XYZ file of C-alpha atoms in Angstrom:
49
model
C -22.958 5.975 -19.332
C -26.374 6.576 -18.632
C -26.514 4.272 -15.658
C -23.445 5.672 -14.076
C -24.591 7.735 -10.954
C -23.351 11.427 -10.912
C -21.851 12.776 -7.869
C -20.745 16.309 -7.024
C -16.969 16.818 -7.191
C -16.746 18.343 -3.836
C -18.311 15.245 -2.379
C -16.172 12.927 -4.446
C -12.913 14.756 -3.537
C -13.835 14.795 0.197
C -14.542 11.017 0.290
C -11.360 10.445 -1.529
C -9.443 12.519 0.916
C -10.978 10.760 3.797
C -10.223 7.526 2.347
C -6.592 8.200 1.706
C -6.161 9.504 5.468
C -7.524 6.429 6.656
C -5.338 3.983 4.857
C -2.140 6.164 4.937
C -0.749 3.929 7.592
C -1.175 1.004 5.193
C 0.470 2.517 2.291
C 4.032 1.042 1.750
C 5.235 4.153 -0.267
C 4.433 6.392 2.690
C 5.363 4.192 5.551
C 8.073 1.836 4.024
C 8.368 -1.799 4.051
C 10.256 -3.464 6.947
C 13.389 -5.042 5.786
C 12.531 -8.489 6.981
C 9.486 -8.686 4.771
C 10.467 -7.111 1.558
C 10.196 -9.688 -1.323
C 12.305 -7.531 -3.647
C 15.381 -7.365 -1.512
C 18.393 -9.586 -2.491
C 19.065 -12.192 -0.160
C 22.574 -12.307 1.287
C 24.717 -15.189 1.259
C 27.624 -16.061 3.556
C 30.611 -17.806 1.730
C 33.641 -18.907 3.987
C 36.661 -19.500 2.071
């Protein structure tokens, strides 16, 4: 712990907020996942009787 540099909380919070704002467009929870590229979606099958 002695080698860990110390930062002011206000500076760290400002940097974290800036990082979040810059990367918000890449966040799947905020933007959503396109239906075609969602790997967790169940694939539909077509069966003719």
